[in-house]
Amino acid sequence: ETGVTQSPTHLIKTRGQQVTLRCSSQSGHNTVSWYQQALGQGPQFIFQYYREEENGRGNFPPRFSGLQFPNYSSELNVNALELDDSALYLCASSPRTGFYEQYFGPGTRLTVT
Amino acid sequence: DQQVKQNSPSLSVQEGRISILNCDYTNSMFDYFLWYKKYPAEGPTFLISISSIKDKNEDGRFTVFLNKSAKHLSLHIVPSQPGDSAVYFCAASGTGNQFYFGTGTSLTVIP
């Protein structure tokens, strides 16, 4: 059974650019959640997708958007990057909606310069 | 607005002794609480959870206690082992499909 994978592992972007991060959910999982973890902080909930629909959103501006595909993989898109967007982005998949049984990927480290 | 707080950034414990990690929350609507463990360069791993209808849940060496009146939960690890050294996050969810993590406590178990 393949766990949650994320790509890329690291990337560096310039302020104002756009970025797309990708997440492959664990087999059989239909729910994906995205989190932002700044240095020294706990992960902050960005949003959750359940069966291709957004199913809950944290306190993040609209320039943070997402998609979930029919195979339940997911993308996180961030437009107009700001320096404060530098963080570890974590994705978690689960077999049902909500926040039970979440399995996290290793994260994507985004640096905005 | 930090709705879940872990006021101790770090904790050191001797191997074999008890580790107690604490967490406070402010939102009385939270009904489900979880603890995650995180090693460097890995995502968080689920450890143990508790529903608000219970005040204790035990799984092997790990026990979570919930005090709803004090809005406080704690994780006890007995006995502590060097492999338990990691960052521990508490987290909470409630209505509105929101999820909140604390800031984490770095546990070091000294052999």
CSV table of C-alpha atoms in Angstrom, one decimal:
chain,number,residue,atom,x,y,z
A,1,GLU,CA,0.0,0.0,0.0
A,2,THR,CA,1.5,3.3,-1.1
A,3,GLY,CA,1.3,6.2,1.4
A,4,VAL,CA,0.7,9.8,0.8
A,5,THR,CA,3.3,11.4,-1.6
A,6,GLN,CA,3.9,15.0,-2.4
A,7,SER,CA,5.8,16.7,-5.1
A,8,PRO,CA,8.1,18.5,-5.4
A,9,THR,CA,10.1,18.1,-2.2
A,10,HIS,CA,11.5,21.6,-2.3
A,11,LEU,CA,11.1,24.6,-4.5
A,12,ILE,CA,12.1,28.2,-4.6
A,13,LYS,CA,9.9,30.9,-6.1
A,14,THR,CA,10.0,34.7,-6.4
A,15,ARG,CA,7.5,37.0,-4.8
A,16,GLY,CA,4.5,37.5,-7.2
A,17,GLN,CA,4.9,34.2,-8.9
A,18,GLN,CA,2.4,31.3,-8.9
A,19,VAL,CA,3.1,27.8,-7.6
A,20,THR,CA,1.4,24.4,-7.8
A,21,LEU,CA,2.0,21.7,-5.3
A,22,ARG,CA,0.8,18.1,-5.8
A,23,CYS,CA,-0.4,15.4,-3.6
A,24,SER,CA,-1.2,11.7,-4.2
A,25,SER,CA,-3.6,10.3,-1.6
A,26,GLN,CA,-3.3,6.9,-0.1
A,27,SER,CA,-5.1,4.2,-2.0
A,28,GLY,CA,-8.8,4.1,-1.1
A,29,HIS,CA,-8.8,7.6,0.5
A,30,ASN,CA,-11.4,10.1,-0.9
A,31,THR,CA,-10.6,13.1,1.2
A,32,VAL,CA,-7.5,15.3,1.1
A,33,SER,CA,-6.6,18.2,3.4
A,34,TRP,CA,-3.9,20.8,3.0
A,35,TYR,CA,-1.9,22.5,5.7
A,36,GLN,CA,0.7,25.2,5.9
A,37,GLN,CA,3.4,24.9,8.6
A,38,ALA,CA,5.5,28.0,9.1
A,39,LEU,CA,8.8,27.6,11.0
A,40,GLY,CA,8.3,27.0,14.7
A,41,GLN,CA,4.5,26.8,14.3
A,42,GLY,CA,2.0,24.0,14.2
A,43,PRO,CA,0.3,23.2,10.9
A,44,GLN,CA,-2.6,25.5,9.9
A,45,PHE,CA,-5.6,24.1,8.0
A,46,ILE,CA,-5.9,25.6,4.5
A,47,PHE,CA,-8.8,23.5,3.1
A,48,GLN,CA,-10.2,20.1,2.6
A,49,TYR,CA,-11.5,18.3,-0.5
A,50,TYR,CA,-14.0,15.5,-0.5
A,51,ARG,CA,-14.9,13.8,-3.8
A,52,GLU,CA,-13.6,16.7,-5.8
A,53,GLU,CA,-15.5,19.4,-3.9
A,54,GLU,CA,-14.1,21.8,-1.3
A,55,ASN,CA,-15.4,20.7,2.0
A,56,GLY,CA,-14.1,23.2,4.6
A,57,ARG,CA,-11.7,26.0,4.5
A,58,GLY,CA,-9.4,27.7,7.1
A,59,ASN,CA,-8.5,31.4,7.3
A,60,PHE,CA,-6.6,31.7,4.1
A,61,PRO,CA,-7.2,34.2,1.3
A,62,PRO,CA,-8.7,33.2,-2.1
A,63,ARG,CA,-5.2,33.2,-3.8
A,64,PHE,CA,-4.9,29.8,-2.1
A,65,SER,CA,-7.0,27.5,-4.2
A,66,GLY,CA,-7.1,23.8,-4.8
A,67,LEU,CA,-8.4,20.9,-7.0
A,68,GLN,CA,-9.1,17.3,-6.4
A,69,PHE,CA,-9.1,14.9,-9.3
A,70,PRO,CA,-11.3,11.8,-10.0
A,71,ASN,CA,-8.5,9.6,-8.7
A,72,TYR,CA,-8.5,11.7,-5.5
A,73,SER,CA,-5.1,13.2,-6.0
A,74,SER,CA,-5.0,16.9,-5.3
A,75,GLU,CA,-3.3,20.2,-6.2
A,76,LEU,CA,-2.7,23.3,-4.1
A,77,ASN,CA,-2.3,26.5,-6.1
A,78,VAL,CA,-1.0,29.7,-4.6
A,79,ASN,CA,-1.1,32.9,-6.7
A,80,ALA,CA,0.8,36.2,-6.2
A,81,LEU,CA,3.3,34.6,-3.8
A,82,GLU,CA,4.3,36.6,-0.8
A,83,LEU,CA,7.4,36.2,1.4
A,84,ASP,CA,5.2,35.0,4.3
A,85,ASP,CA,4.0,32.1,2.1
A,86,SER,CA,7.4,30.5,2.8
A,87,ALA,CA,6.6,27.3,4.7
A,88,LEU,CA,6.2,23.6,4.7
A,89,TYR,CA,3.0,22.5,2.9
A,90,LEU,CA,1.6,19.3,4.1
A,91,CYS,CA,-1.2,17.2,2.6
A,92,ALA,CA,-3.1,14.5,4.4
A,93,SER,CA,-5.5,12.0,3.0
A,94,SER,CA,-8.2,10.1,4.8
A,95,PRO,CA,-10.8,7.5,4.0
A,96,ARG,CA,-13.7,9.7,4.9
A,97,THR,CA,-14.6,13.3,5.3
A,98,GLY,CA,-13.6,15.1,8.4
A,99,PHE,CA,-10.3,14.9,10.3
A,100,TYR,CA,-10.3,11.3,11.5
A,101,GLU,CA,-7.6,8.9,10.4
A,102,GLN,CA,-5.5,11.4,8.5
A,103,TYR,CA,-2.3,10.2,6.9
A,104,PHE,CA,0.2,12.9,6.2
A,105,GLY,CA,2.7,13.2,3.4
A,106,PRO,CA,6.3,14.4,4.0
A,107,GLY,CA,5.5,17.9,2.8
A,108,THR,CA,6.8,20.4,0.2
A,109,ARG,CA,9.2,23.0,1.4
A,110,LEU,CA,8.4,26.3,-0.4
A,111,THR,CA,10.8,29.2,-0.2
A,112,VAL,CA,9.7,32.6,-1.5
A,113,THR,CA,12.4,35.1,-2.1
B,1,ASP,CA,-6.1,33.5,17.0
B,2,GLN,CA,-4.5,30.4,18.6
B,3,GLN,CA,-7.4,28.2,19.6
B,4,VAL,CA,-5.1,25.3,20.6
B,5,LYS,CA,-2.1,26.1,22.7
B,6,GLN,CA,0.9,24.1,23.8
B,7,ASN,CA,2.7,26.3,26.3
B,8,SER,CA,5.8,24.1,26.7
B,9,PRO,CA,8.0,24.3,23.6
B,10,SER,CA,10.3,21.5,24.9
B,11,LEU,CA,10.4,18.7,27.5
B,12,SER,CA,13.3,16.4,28.5
B,13,VAL,CA,12.6,13.2,30.4
B,14,GLN,CA,14.8,10.3,31.5
B,15,GLU,CA,14.2,6.9,29.8
B,16,GLY,CA,11.7,4.8,31.7
B,17,ARG,CA,10.1,7.8,33.4
B,18,ILE,CA,6.7,9.4,32.5
B,19,SER,CA,6.4,12.1,29.9
B,20,ILE,CA,3.4,14.5,30.3
B,21,LEU,CA,2.6,16.8,27.4
B,22,ASN,CA,0.0,19.4,27.9
B,23,CYS,CA,-2.4,21.2,25.7
B,24,ASP,CA,-5.1,23.9,26.3
B,25,TYR,CA,-7.9,25.0,24.0
B,26,THR,CA,-10.3,27.9,24.0
B,27,ASN,CA,-13.2,26.8,21.9
B,28,SER,CA,-15.9,24.9,23.8
B,29,MET,CA,-17.3,23.6,20.5
B,30,PHE,CA,-14.4,21.3,19.9
B,31,ASP,CA,-15.6,17.7,20.2
B,32,TYR,CA,-12.6,15.6,19.0
B,33,PHE,CA,-9.0,15.9,20.0
B,34,LEU,CA,-6.0,14.2,18.6
B,35,TRP,CA,-2.2,13.9,19.3
B,36,TYR,CA,0.3,13.6,16.5
B,37,LYS,CA,4.0,12.8,16.6
B,38,LYS,CA,6.4,14.3,14.1
B,39,TYR,CA,9.9,13.3,13.2
B,40,PRO,CA,12.2,15.6,11.2
B,41,ALA,CA,11.6,15.5,7.4
B,42,GLU,CA,8.4,13.5,7.9
B,43,GLY,CA,4.7,14.4,8.1
B,44,PRO,CA,2.9,14.1,11.4
B,45,THR,CA,1.8,10.6,12.4
B,46,PHE,CA,-1.4,10.0,14.3
B,47,LEU,CA,-0.9,8.8,17.8
B,48,ILE,CA,-4.1,8.7,19.8
B,49,SER,CA,-7.4,10.5,19.9
B,50,ILE,CA,-10.3,11.2,22.3
B,51,SER,CA,-13.9,12.2,21.8
B,52,SER,CA,-15.4,14.9,24.1
B,53,ILE,CA,-17.8,12.4,25.6
B,54,LYS,CA,-14.8,10.6,27.2
B,55,ASP,CA,-12.3,11.8,29.7
B,56,LYS,CA,-9.6,9.2,29.1
B,57,ASN,CA,-8.4,7.0,26.3
B,58,GLU,CA,-5.5,4.6,26.5
B,59,ASP,CA,-3.5,2.8,23.9
B,60,GLY,CA,-0.5,0.9,25.1
B,61,ARG,CA,2.1,3.3,26.6
B,62,PHE,CA,0.0,6.3,25.6
B,63,THR,CA,-2.9,7.8,27.5
B,64,VAL,CA,-4.8,10.9,26.7
B,65,PHE,CA,-6.8,12.7,29.4
B,66,LEU,CA,-9.4,15.3,28.7
B,67,ASN,CA,-10.7,17.9,31.2
B,68,LYS,CA,-13.5,19.7,29.5
B,69,SER,CA,-14.3,22.1,32.3
B,70,ALA,CA,-10.6,23.3,32.2
B,71,LYS,CA,-10.4,23.0,28.4
B,72,HIS,CA,-7.2,21.0,28.9
B,73,LEU,CA,-5.9,17.8,27.6
B,74,SER,CA,-2.7,15.9,28.3
B,75,LEU,CA,-0.8,13.0,26.8
B,76,HIS,CA,1.0,10.6,29.2
B,77,ILE,CA,3.7,8.3,27.9
B,78,VAL,CA,4.8,5.6,30.2
B,79,PRO,CA,7.5,4.4,30.2
B,80,SER,CA,9.2,6.9,27.9
B,81,GLN,CA,11.7,5.5,25.4
B,82,PRO,CA,14.4,7.2,23.3
B,83,GLY,CA,12.4,6.5,20.2
B,84,ASP,CA,9.7,8.7,21.6
B,85,SER,CA,11.9,11.7,21.0
B,86,ALA,CA,10.0,13.8,18.5
B,87,VAL,CA,7.7,16.9,18.2
B,88,TYR,CA,4.2,16.3,19.6
B,89,PHE,CA,1.2,18.2,18.3
B,90,CYS,CA,-2.2,18.3,19.8
B,91,ALA,CA,-5.1,19.1,17.5
B,92,ALA,CA,-8.8,19.7,17.8
B,93,SER,CA,-11.8,19.7,15.5
B,94,GLY,CA,-15.5,20.7,16.0
B,95,THR,CA,-18.4,22.0,14.0
B,96,GLY,CA,-17.8,23.8,10.7
B,97,ASN,CA,-15.2,21.3,9.5
B,98,GLN,CA,-12.3,23.2,10.8
B,99,PHE,CA,-9.1,21.7,12.3
B,100,TYR,CA,-6.6,23.3,14.6
B,101,PHE,CA,-3.1,22.3,15.6
B,102,GLY,CA,-1.1,23.5,18.6
B,103,THR,CA,2.4,24.8,18.2
B,104,GLY,CA,4.0,21.6,19.3
B,105,THR,CA,6.2,20.3,22.1
B,106,SER,CA,9.6,18.9,21.4
B,107,LEU,CA,10.2,15.8,23.6
B,108,THR,CA,13.7,14.5,24.3
B,109,VAL,CA,14.0,11.2,26.1
B,110,ILE,CA,17.4,10.8,27.5
B,111,PRO,CA,18.9,7.3,27.6
